[in-house]
CSV table of C-alpha atoms in Angstrom, one decimal:
chain,number,residue,atom,x,y,z
L,1,MET,CA,0.0,0.0,0.0
L,2,SER,CA,3.0,2.3,0.5
L,3,ARG,CA,3.3,2.5,-3.3
L,4,PHE,CA,0.0,4.4,-3.4
L,5,ARG,CA,0.8,6.9,-0.7
L,6,GLY,CA,2.6,10.3,-1.0
L,7,THR,CA,3.1,12.8,-3.8
L,8,SER,CA,5.9,11.1,-5.7
L,9,LEU,CA,5.5,10.5,-9.4
L,10,ASN,CA,5.2,6.7,-9.0
L,11,ALA,CA,2.6,7.1,-6.2
L,12,ARG,CA,0.4,9.4,-8.2
L,13,PHE,CA,0.8,7.2,-11.3
L,14,MET,CA,-0.3,4.2,-9.3
L,15,ARG,CA,-3.3,6.0,-7.8
L,16,SER,CA,-4.3,7.5,-11.0
L,17,SER,CA,-4.0,4.3,-12.9
L,18,MET,CA,-6.0,2.4,-10.3
L,19,PHE,CA,-8.8,4.9,-10.3
L,20,THR,CA,-8.8,5.2,-14.1
L,21,LEU,CA,-8.8,1.5,-14.8
L,22,GLY,CA,-11.3,0.8,-12.0
L,23,GLY,CA,-13.6,3.6,-13.2
L,24,TYR,CA,-13.3,2.6,-16.8
L,25,ALA,CA,-14.0,-1.0,-16.1
L,26,SER,CA,-17.0,-0.1,-14.0
L,27,GLY,CA,-18.3,2.3,-16.6
L,28,GLN,CA,-17.9,-0.3,-19.4
L,29,PHE,CA,-19.7,-2.8,-17.2
L,30,LEU,CA,-22.6,-0.4,-16.8
L,31,ARG,CA,-22.6,0.3,-20.5
L,32,LEU,CA,-22.6,-3.4,-21.3
L,33,ALA,CA,-25.5,-4.0,-18.9
L,34,SER,CA,-27.4,-1.1,-20.4
L,35,ASN,CA,-26.6,-2.3,-24.0
L,36,LEU,CA,-27.9,-5.8,-23.3
L,37,ILE,CA,-31.2,-4.5,-21.9
L,38,LEU,CA,-31.6,-1.9,-24.7
L,39,THR,CA,-31.0,-4.5,-27.5
L,40,ARG,CA,-34.0,-6.4,-26.1
L,41,LEU,CA,-36.2,-3.3,-26.0
L,42,LEU,CA,-35.1,-1.7,-29.2
L,43,PHE,CA,-34.5,-2.9,-32.8
L,44,PRO,CA,-31.0,-2.9,-34.5
L,45,GLU,CA,-32.1,-0.1,-36.8
L,46,VAL,CA,-32.4,2.2,-33.7
L,47,PHE,CA,-28.7,1.5,-32.9
L,48,GLY,CA,-27.7,2.2,-36.5
L,49,MET,CA,-29.6,5.5,-36.5
L,50,MET,CA,-28.1,6.6,-33.1
L,51,ALA,CA,-24.6,5.5,-34.2
L,52,LEU,CA,-25.0,7.8,-37.2
L,53,VAL,CA,-26.2,10.7,-35.0
L,54,SER,CA,-23.3,10.1,-32.6
L,55,VAL,CA,-20.7,10.2,-35.4
L,56,LEU,CA,-22.2,13.5,-36.6
L,57,MET,CA,-22.2,15.0,-33.1
L,58,GLN,CA,-18.6,13.9,-32.5
L,59,GLY,CA,-17.7,15.3,-35.9
L,60,LEU,CA,-19.1,18.7,-35.0
L,61,ALA,CA,-17.3,18.7,-31.7
L,62,MET,CA,-14.0,17.6,-33.1
L,63,PHE,CA,-14.1,19.8,-36.2
L,64,SER,CA,-14.3,22.8,-33.9
L,65,ASP,CA,-11.9,21.7,-31.1
L,66,VAL,CA,-9.5,24.4,-30.3
L,67,GLY,CA,-7.5,22.4,-27.8
L,68,VAL,CA,-8.8,24.2,-24.6
L,69,GLY,CA,-8.4,21.1,-22.5
L,70,ALA,CA,-4.9,20.2,-23.8
L,71,SER,CA,-3.8,23.8,-23.4
L,72,ILE,CA,-4.9,24.0,-19.8
L,73,MET,CA,-3.1,20.7,-19.1
L,74,GLN,CA,0.3,21.8,-20.5
L,75,SER,CA,0.2,25.6,-19.9
L,76,LYS,CA,2.3,27.3,-17.1
L,77,ARG,CA,-0.9,29.4,-16.5
L,78,GLY,CA,-3.1,26.3,-16.2
L,79,ASP,CA,-4.0,27.3,-12.6
L,80,ASP,CA,-4.5,31.1,-13.3
L,81,GLN,CA,-8.2,32.0,-12.9
L,82,LYS,CA,-8.1,34.7,-15.6
L,83,PHE,CA,-6.6,32.2,-18.0
L,84,LEU,CA,-9.3,29.6,-17.1
L,85,ASP,CA,-12.1,32.1,-17.4
L,86,THR,CA,-11.0,33.0,-20.9
L,87,ALA,CA,-10.8,29.3,-21.8
L,88,TRP,CA,-14.3,28.8,-20.4
L,89,THR,CA,-15.6,31.8,-22.4
L,90,ILE,CA,-14.2,30.3,-25.6
L,91,GLN,CA,-15.9,26.9,-24.8
L,92,VAL,CA,-19.3,28.6,-24.2
L,93,ILE,CA,-19.1,30.4,-27.6
L,94,ARG,CA,-18.0,27.3,-29.3
L,95,GLY,CA,-20.9,25.2,-27.8
L,96,THR,CA,-23.5,27.7,-28.9
L,97,LEU,CA,-22.2,27.8,-32.4
L,98,LEU,CA,-22.1,24.0,-32.6
L,99,TRP,CA,-25.8,23.8,-31.7
L,100,ALA,CA,-26.6,26.3,-34.4
L,101,VAL,CA,-24.6,24.3,-37.0
L,102,ALA,CA,-26.4,21.1,-35.9
L,103,CYS,CA,-29.7,22.8,-36.6
L,104,LEU,CA,-28.6,24.1,-40.0
L,105,MET,CA,-27.1,20.8,-41.2
L,106,ALA,CA,-30.2,18.7,-40.1
L,107,ILE,CA,-32.2,18.8,-43.4
L,108,PRO,CA,-29.2,18.4,-45.8
L,109,VAL,CA,-27.9,15.4,-43.8
L,110,ALA,CA,-31.3,13.8,-43.7
L,111,ASN,CA,-31.5,14.1,-47.5
L,112,LEU,CA,-28.0,12.8,-47.9
L,113,TYR,CA,-28.6,9.6,-45.9
L,114,GLY,CA,-32.3,9.3,-47.0
L,115,GLU,CA,-33.5,9.3,-43.4
L,116,PRO,CA,-36.1,12.1,-42.8
L,117,LEU,CA,-36.1,11.5,-39.1
L,118,LEU,CA,-32.6,12.9,-38.9
L,119,ALA,CA,-34.0,16.3,-39.7
L,120,TRP,CA,-35.7,16.3,-36.2
L,121,ILE,CA,-33.1,14.3,-34.3
L,122,LEU,CA,-30.0,16.3,-35.1
L,123,PRO,CA,-31.2,19.7,-33.6
L,124,CYS,CA,-32.3,17.9,-30.5
L,125,ALA,CA,-29.0,16.0,-30.1
L,126,GLY,CA,-27.1,19.2,-30.7
L,127,VAL,CA,-28.5,20.5,-27.4
L,128,THR,CA,-25.9,18.3,-25.7
L,129,LEU,CA,-23.1,20.3,-27.4
L,130,PHE,CA,-24.6,23.5,-26.2
L,131,ILE,CA,-24.8,22.2,-22.6
L,132,ALA,CA,-21.3,20.8,-22.7
L,133,GLY,CA,-19.9,24.3,-23.6
L,134,PHE,CA,-20.8,25.4,-20.0
L,135,ASN,CA,-18.8,22.6,-18.3
L,136,PRO,CA,-16.4,24.3,-15.8
L,137,THR,CA,-12.7,24.4,-16.4
L,138,ARG,CA,-12.4,22.7,-13.0
L,139,LEU,CA,-12.7,19.5,-15.0
L,140,GLU,CA,-9.4,20.2,-16.8
L,141,THR,CA,-7.8,21.4,-13.5
L,142,ALA,CA,-8.7,18.1,-11.9
L,143,ASN,CA,-7.1,16.2,-14.8
L,144,ARG,CA,-4.1,18.5,-14.7
L,145,HIS,CA,-3.4,17.6,-11.0
L,146,LEU,CA,-4.4,13.9,-11.4
L,147,MET,CA,-7.5,14.1,-9.2
L,148,VAL,CA,-8.7,10.9,-10.9
L,149,GLY,CA,-10.6,9.5,-7.9
L,150,ARG,CA,-13.1,12.3,-7.6
L,151,MET,CA,-13.5,12.5,-11.4
L,152,THR,CA,-14.2,8.7,-11.6
L,153,GLY,CA,-16.8,8.9,-8.8
L,154,ILE,CA,-18.7,11.7,-10.6
L,155,GLU,CA,-18.6,10.0,-14.0
L,156,LEU,CA,-19.8,6.7,-12.6
L,157,GLY,CA,-22.6,8.3,-10.6
L,158,VAL,CA,-23.9,10.2,-13.6
L,159,GLN,CA,-23.6,7.2,-15.8
L,160,ALA,CA,-25.6,5.0,-13.5
L,161,ILE,CA,-28.4,7.5,-13.2
L,162,THR,CA,-28.4,8.0,-17.0
L,163,ILE,CA,-28.7,4.3,-17.7
L,164,VAL,CA,-31.8,4.0,-15.5
L,165,ILE,CA,-33.4,6.9,-17.3
L,166,THR,CA,-32.5,5.5,-20.7
L,167,VAL,CA,-33.9,2.1,-19.9
L,168,LEU,CA,-37.2,3.6,-18.6
L,169,LEU,CA,-37.5,5.8,-21.7
L,170,ALA,CA,-36.8,2.9,-24.0
L,171,TRP,CA,-39.4,0.8,-22.2
L,172,GLN,CA,-42.0,3.5,-22.7
L,173,LEU,CA,-41.1,4.8,-26.2
L,174,HIS,CA,-39.5,1.9,-28.0
L,175,SER,CA,-37.8,4.3,-30.4
L,176,VAL,CA,-34.6,6.2,-31.1
L,177,TRP,CA,-36.0,9.2,-29.1
L,178,ALA,CA,-35.3,7.3,-25.9
L,179,LEU,CA,-31.6,7.6,-26.6
L,180,VAL,CA,-31.8,11.2,-27.8
L,181,ILE,CA,-33.7,12.4,-24.7
L,182,SER,CA,-31.5,10.5,-22.3
L,183,GLY,CA,-28.4,12.0,-23.9
L,184,ILE,CA,-29.6,15.5,-23.2
L,185,ILE,CA,-30.5,14.6,-19.6
L,186,SER,CA,-27.0,13.1,-19.2
L,187,SER,CA,-25.3,16.3,-20.4
L,188,PHE,CA,-27.3,18.3,-18.0
L,189,LEU,CA,-26.5,16.0,-15.1
L,190,VAL,CA,-22.7,16.1,-15.9
L,191,LEU,CA,-22.8,19.9,-15.9
L,192,ILE,CA,-24.5,20.0,-12.4
L,193,ALA,CA,-22.2,17.3,-11.0
L,194,TYR,CA,-19.0,19.1,-12.1
L,195,ASN,CA,-20.1,22.4,-10.6
L,196,ILE,CA,-21.1,20.8,-7.3
L,197,PHE,CA,-18.4,18.3,-6.6
L,198,LEU,CA,-15.2,19.6,-8.2
L,199,PRO,CA,-13.1,22.1,-6.2
L,200,GLY,CA,-12.2,25.5,-7.6
L,201,GLU,CA,-13.6,28.9,-8.3
L,202,ARG,CA,-16.7,29.4,-10.4
L,203,ASN,CA,-16.1,30.4,-14.0
L,204,ARG,CA,-17.2,33.8,-15.2
L,205,PHE,CA,-17.2,35.4,-18.7
L,206,ASN,CA,-13.8,37.0,-19.3
L,207,TRP,CA,-11.5,37.8,-22.2
L,208,GLU,CA,-7.9,38.4,-21.5
L,209,ARG,CA,-6.0,39.0,-24.7
L,210,GLU,CA,-2.8,37.3,-23.6
L,211,ALA,CA,-4.6,34.2,-22.4
L,212,ALA,CA,-6.7,34.1,-25.6
L,213,SER,CA,-3.6,34.5,-27.7
L,214,GLU,CA,-1.9,31.5,-26.0
L,215,LEU,CA,-5.0,29.3,-26.2
L,216,ILE,CA,-5.7,30.1,-29.8
L,217,GLY,CA,-2.0,29.9,-30.7
L,218,PHE,CA,-1.6,26.4,-29.2
L,219,GLY,CA,-5.1,25.4,-30.3
L,220,LYS,CA,-4.7,26.1,-34.0
L,221,TRP,CA,-2.8,22.9,-34.6
L,222,ILE,CA,-5.1,21.0,-32.2
L,223,PHE,CA,-8.0,22.3,-34.3
L,224,LEU,CA,-6.5,20.8,-37.4
L,225,SER,CA,-5.4,17.6,-35.6
L,226,THR,CA,-8.9,16.9,-34.3
L,227,ILE,CA,-10.4,17.2,-37.8
L,228,CYS,CA,-7.9,14.6,-38.9
L,229,GLY,CA,-8.5,12.7,-35.6
L,230,PHE,CA,-12.2,12.5,-36.4
L,231,LEU,CA,-11.6,11.1,-39.8
L,232,TYR,CA,-9.1,8.6,-38.3
L,233,MET,CA,-11.3,7.5,-35.4
L,234,GLN,CA,-14.7,7.7,-37.1
L,235,GLY,CA,-13.9,7.2,-40.7
L,236,ASP,CA,-14.9,3.6,-40.6
L,237,LYS,CA,-18.5,4.6,-39.5
L,238,LEU,CA,-18.7,7.3,-42.2
L,239,LEU,CA,-17.7,5.0,-45.0
L,240,ILE,CA,-19.1,1.6,-43.7
L,241,GLY,CA,-22.4,3.3,-42.8
L,242,LYS,CA,-22.9,4.2,-46.5
L,243,PHE,CA,-22.3,0.6,-47.6
L,244,LEU,CA,-24.5,-1.1,-45.0
L,245,THR,CA,-28.2,-0.9,-44.1
L,246,LEU,CA,-29.2,0.7,-40.8
L,247,GLU,CA,-29.8,-2.7,-39.4
L,248,GLN,CA,-26.3,-4.0,-40.4
L,249,PHE,CA,-24.7,-0.8,-39.3
L,250,GLY,CA,-26.3,-1.2,-35.9
L,251,ILE,CA,-24.9,-4.7,-35.6
L,252,TYR,CA,-21.5,-3.5,-36.7
L,253,ASN,CA,-21.6,-0.9,-33.9
L,254,ILE,CA,-22.4,-3.6,-31.3
L,255,GLY,CA,-19.3,-5.4,-32.5
L,256,PHE,CA,-17.2,-2.2,-32.4
L,257,PHE,CA,-18.5,-1.5,-28.8
L,258,ILE,CA,-17.3,-4.9,-27.5
L,259,ALA,CA,-14.0,-4.9,-29.5
L,260,SER,CA,-12.9,-1.4,-28.6
L,261,PHE,CA,-13.0,-1.6,-24.9
L,262,PRO,CA,-9.2,-2.0,-24.4
L,263,LEU,CA,-8.3,0.7,-27.0
L,264,LEU,CA,-10.7,3.3,-25.5
L,265,MET,CA,-9.4,2.5,-22.0
L,266,GLY,CA,-5.8,2.9,-23.2
L,267,THR,CA,-6.7,6.2,-24.9
L,268,MET,CA,-8.2,7.5,-21.7
L,269,MET,CA,-5.3,6.4,-19.6
L,270,THR,CA,-2.7,8.1,-21.8
L,271,ARG,CA,-4.8,11.3,-21.8
L,272,LYS,CA,-5.5,11.4,-18.1
L,273,VAL,CA,-2.2,10.0,-16.8
L,274,LEU,CA,0.6,10.2,-19.2
L,275,ILE,CA,0.3,13.8,-20.4
L,276,PRO,CA,0.9,15.1,-16.8
L,277,LEU,CA,3.7,12.6,-16.4
L,278,TYR,CA,5.4,13.6,-19.7
L,279,ARG,CA,5.1,17.2,-18.6
L,280,GLU,CA,6.6,16.7,-15.2
L,281,ARG,CA,9.3,14.1,-16.2
L,282,PRO,CA,10.2,14.8,-19.9
L,283,PRO,CA,12.1,11.7,-21.2
L,284,SER,CA,14.4,14.1,-23.0
L,285,GLN,CA,15.6,15.6,-19.7
L,286,SER,CA,17.4,12.5,-18.3
L,287,ALA,CA,17.9,8.8,-18.7
L,288,GLU,CA,16.2,8.3,-15.3
L,289,ASN,CA,13.0,10.0,-16.7
L,290,PHE,CA,13.1,7.8,-19.8
L,291,ARG,CA,13.3,4.7,-17.6
L,292,SER,CA,10.5,5.8,-15.4
L,293,ILE,CA,8.2,6.5,-18.4
L,294,ARG,CA,9.3,3.1,-20.0
L,295,LYS,CA,8.1,1.2,-16.9
L,296,MET,CA,4.7,2.9,-17.0
L,297,ARG,CA,4.5,2.4,-20.8
L,298,VAL,CA,5.3,-1.3,-20.5
L,299,VAL,CA,2.6,-1.7,-17.9
L,300,LEU,CA,0.0,0.1,-20.0
L,301,THR,CA,0.8,-1.7,-23.2
L,302,SER,CA,0.9,-5.1,-21.6
L,303,GLY,CA,-2.6,-4.6,-20.0
L,304,MET,CA,-4.1,-3.3,-23.2
L,305,MET,CA,-2.7,-6.1,-25.4
L,306,ALA,CA,-3.8,-8.8,-23.0
L,307,LEU,CA,-7.3,-7.4,-22.9
L,308,THR,CA,-7.5,-6.9,-26.7
L,309,GLY,CA,-6.1,-10.3,-27.4
L,310,GLY,CA,-8.6,-11.9,-25.0
L,311,VAL,CA,-11.5,-10.1,-26.6
L,312,SER,CA,-10.4,-11.0,-30.1
L,313,ILE,CA,-10.0,-14.7,-29.3
L,314,ALA,CA,-13.4,-14.8,-27.5
L,315,GLY,CA,-15.2,-12.5,-29.8
L,316,VAL,CA,-17.7,-15.0,-31.3
L,317,LEU,CA,-18.3,-16.6,-28.0
L,318,LEU,CA,-19.0,-13.3,-26.3
L,319,ILE,CA,-21.6,-12.3,-28.9
L,320,ASP,CA,-23.3,-15.8,-28.8
L,321,LEU,CA,-23.4,-15.6,-25.0
L,322,LEU,CA,-24.6,-12.0,-24.6
L,323,TYR,CA,-26.9,-11.2,-27.5
L,324,ASP,CA,-29.8,-12.7,-29.3
L,325,PRO,CA,-29.6,-14.3,-32.8
L,326,ARG,CA,-30.3,-10.9,-34.5
L,327,TYR,CA,-26.7,-9.8,-33.6
L,328,LEU,CA,-24.7,-13.0,-34.5
L,329,MET,CA,-22.9,-11.2,-37.3
L,330,ALA,CA,-21.2,-9.0,-34.7
L,331,GLY,CA,-19.1,-12.0,-33.5
L,332,PRO,CA,-16.5,-12.1,-36.3
L,333,VAL,CA,-16.6,-8.3,-36.4
L,334,VAL,CA,-15.4,-8.3,-32.8
L,335,VAL,CA,-12.6,-10.7,-33.7
L,336,LEU,CA,-11.3,-8.7,-36.6
L,337,ILE,CA,-11.7,-5.2,-35.1
L,338,ALA,CA,-9.8,-6.2,-31.9
L,339,ALA,CA,-7.1,-7.9,-34.0
L,340,MET,CA,-6.6,-5.0,-36.3
L,341,GLN,CA,-6.3,-2.6,-33.3
L,342,MET,CA,-3.0,-4.2,-32.2
L,343,PRO,CA,-0.8,-1.7,-34.2
L,344,GLN,CA,-2.6,1.2,-32.5
L,345,LEU,CA,-2.0,-0.3,-29.1
L,346,LEU,CA,1.7,-0.6,-29.8
L,347,VAL,CA,2.2,3.1,-30.2
L,348,LEU,CA,-0.6,4.5,-28.1
L,349,THR,CA,1.7,5.6,-25.2
L,350,TYR,CA,3.7,7.8,-27.6
L,351,GLU,CA,0.9,9.9,-29.0
L,352,HIS,CA,0.7,12.6,-26.4
L,353,ALA,CA,4.4,13.1,-25.9
L,354,ALA,CA,4.4,16.0,-28.3
L,355,LEU,CA,1.4,17.7,-26.7
L,356,ALA,CA,3.0,17.5,-23.2
L,357,THR,CA,5.9,19.6,-24.5
L,358,GLY,CA,3.6,22.0,-26.3
L,359,ASP,CA,4.5,20.8,-29.8
L,360,SER,CA,1.0,20.6,-31.3
L,361,ARG,CA,2.3,21.0,-34.8
L,362,ARG,CA,3.9,17.5,-34.9
L,363,PHE,CA,0.8,16.0,-33.4
L,364,PHE,CA,-1.1,17.5,-36.4
L,365,VAL,CA,1.3,15.9,-38.9
L,366,LEU,CA,0.7,12.5,-37.3
L,367,SER,CA,-3.1,13.1,-37.2
L,368,ILE,CA,-3.3,14.0,-40.9
L,369,ALA,CA,-1.1,11.1,-41.9
L,370,ARG,CA,-3.4,8.7,-40.0
L,371,ALA,CA,-6.5,10.2,-41.5
L,372,VAL,CA,-5.3,9.8,-45.0
L,373,LEU,CA,-4.0,6.3,-44.5
L,374,THR,CA,-7.1,5.2,-42.6
L,375,LEU,CA,-9.6,6.5,-45.1
L,376,GLY,CA,-7.6,5.3,-48.0
L,377,CYS,CA,-7.1,1.8,-46.7
L,378,LEU,CA,-10.8,1.6,-45.6
L,379,TYR,CA,-12.1,2.7,-49.0
L,380,ILE,CA,-9.8,0.3,-50.9
L,381,GLY,CA,-10.7,-2.5,-48.5
L,382,LEU,CA,-14.5,-1.9,-49.0
L,383,GLN,CA,-14.1,-2.0,-52.7
L,384,LEU,CA,-12.1,-5.2,-52.8
L,385,GLY,CA,-13.5,-7.1,-49.9
L,386,GLY,CA,-16.6,-5.4,-48.4
L,387,LEU,CA,-16.8,-5.3,-44.7
L,388,PHE,CA,-14.0,-7.9,-44.2
L,389,GLY,CA,-11.7,-5.9,-46.5
L,390,ALA,CA,-12.5,-2.6,-44.6
L,391,LEU,CA,-11.6,-4.2,-41.3
L,392,VAL,CA,-8.3,-5.6,-42.6
L,393,GLY,CA,-7.6,-2.1,-44.1
L,394,GLN,CA,-7.8,-0.6,-40.7
L,395,GLY,CA,-5.0,-2.8,-39.5
L,396,LEU,CA,-2.8,-2.1,-42.5
L,397,ALA,CA,-3.4,1.7,-42.0
L,398,GLY,CA,-2.1,1.3,-38.4
L,399,LEU,CA,1.1,-0.4,-39.6
L,400,ALA,CA,1.6,2.3,-42.3
L,401,ALA,CA,1.3,5.1,-39.8
L,402,TYR,CA,4.1,3.7,-37.6
L,403,PRO,CA,7.0,5.7,-39.1
L,404,PHE,CA,5.1,8.9,-38.4
L,405,VAL,CA,4.7,7.9,-34.7
L,406,VAL,CA,8.4,7.2,-34.5
L,407,TRP,CA,9.2,10.6,-35.9
L,408,LEU,CA,7.0,12.3,-33.3
L,409,ALA,CA,8.3,10.2,-30.4
L,410,GLN,CA,12.0,10.7,-31.4
L,411,ASN,CA,11.6,14.5,-31.3
L,412,ALA,CA,10.4,14.2,-27.7
L,413,LYS,CA,13.1,11.6,-27.0
L,414,ALA,CA,10.3,9.1,-26.0
L,415,TRP,CA,10.8,6.4,-28.7
L,416,ASP,CA,11.6,3.0,-27.3
L,417,ALA,CA,12.6,0.5,-30.0
L,418,LYS,CA,12.9,-2.5,-27.6
L,419,HIS,CA,9.3,-1.9,-26.3
L,420,ASP,CA,8.0,-1.8,-29.9
L,421,MET,CA,9.8,-4.9,-31.1
L,422,ALA,CA,8.8,-7.0,-28.1
L,423,PHE,CA,5.1,-6.0,-28.2
L,424,ALA,CA,4.9,-6.3,-32.1
L,425,CYS,CA,5.9,-10.0,-31.7
L,426,ILE,CA,3.3,-10.4,-28.9
L,427,GLY,CA,0.6,-8.7,-31.0
L,428,ALA,CA,1.3,-10.8,-34.1
L,429,GLY,CA,1.0,-14.0,-32.0
L,430,LEU,CA,-2.3,-12.9,-30.5
L,431,ILE,CA,-3.7,-12.0,-34.0
L,432,ALA,CA,-2.7,-15.5,-35.3
L,433,VAL,CA,-4.3,-17.3,-32.4
L,434,ALA,CA,-7.6,-15.2,-32.6
L,435,ILE,CA,-8.1,-15.7,-36.3
L,436,SER,CA,-7.2,-19.5,-36.2
L,437,PHE,CA,-9.6,-20.0,-33.2
L,438,ASN,CA,-12.5,-18.3,-35.0
L,439,LEU,CA,-11.5,-19.2,-38.6
L,440,ASP,CA,-14.9,-20.5,-39.8
L,441,ASP,CA,-16.7,-17.3,-38.6
L,442,VAL,CA,-14.0,-15.0,-40.1
L,443,LEU,CA,-14.2,-16.8,-43.4
L,444,ALA,CA,-18.0,-16.6,-43.3
L,445,LEU,CA,-17.7,-12.8,-42.9
L,446,ALA,CA,-15.2,-12.6,-45.7
L,447,SER,CA,-17.6,-14.4,-48.1
L,448,MET,CA,-20.4,-11.9,-47.5
């Protein structure tokens, strides 16, 4: 227990990792329980429709991200109230504009996808972006100082309440509106919880020119990076959604939800834990710092690969056990998505090394390279092999992006060739085992 006490780097890393992992695992368990209940109350088409709405809302949010959170995390003025109030003012303006854009794009998007209901859903779903704009900067301050325990408690509490509300609405409405309404309620609950339970001063409208200049100067590359990040992270849904029916797309998203558990957890861990550690102990500063970061990197990569490999191997069994026959196609989808995410897991702990040092430009170069490679490989895969080809294309895109990650990591003196070589071999072995164990189902998906 002494490892968890005190203010040392290792103690804070251990505490933050424990709370982050525990909170994420608990949150995913709640999501899974909710998902299992909702799949019995709603039809696959509902999940396809909501997945499309979620992608569009994330696209709006990411296409307008000016890096306020990352700027607060790395800035020397990250605890200055004038700086924080200026950042909050930018967030509020952004949230209001996003809601307006969601309303304006509703009818064109509905016509594009041939779904008239989207014209009504998008303006309502856009309310969540407006509400999120008022979230206090105490959220970023808590992340900056690794106050993960309190953040985890708030998130789990809100999630549990939201799930109960969602299930009750689905039971009564049996339509996509249950998910839309519960999303708005969830955003409002998050705003209230952050204001009540996080320490710090209340945000007020303020515009300090120096603070705005720093935020916008740092954020211009984040803005471009998040546009590319959206295409990289959500490109599969944009392209695959055009090739599949809403029912098939809903089933695909069930598979994606199960398969992406380790990757999403790892992404959250690096954002909440590694950025502060890179900032405090830059690996370029000394060999001791490099060794400290290496130990933490090995722990994170080992855990993520073990979980991803397990999910990939057991993908078909998990879907057969948890879902009814309408969702059986999701089994081989889980196997392939998890297997093709191995290259991303290999380099996940490098991605934020540049942001921790304030170098958002290099992060943008990596993001645009990944976006181009991902969309290109996805499109070629869809044309040559349908859904199976698209999933394989995702894995190839991850491999092709590796030199860009090395370039970014080397500049921050964070690249670890031994780490990469060892885990590349482990990942290749796990992929081989997963595909051979589920070969019949994978071949059935390939023949569709």
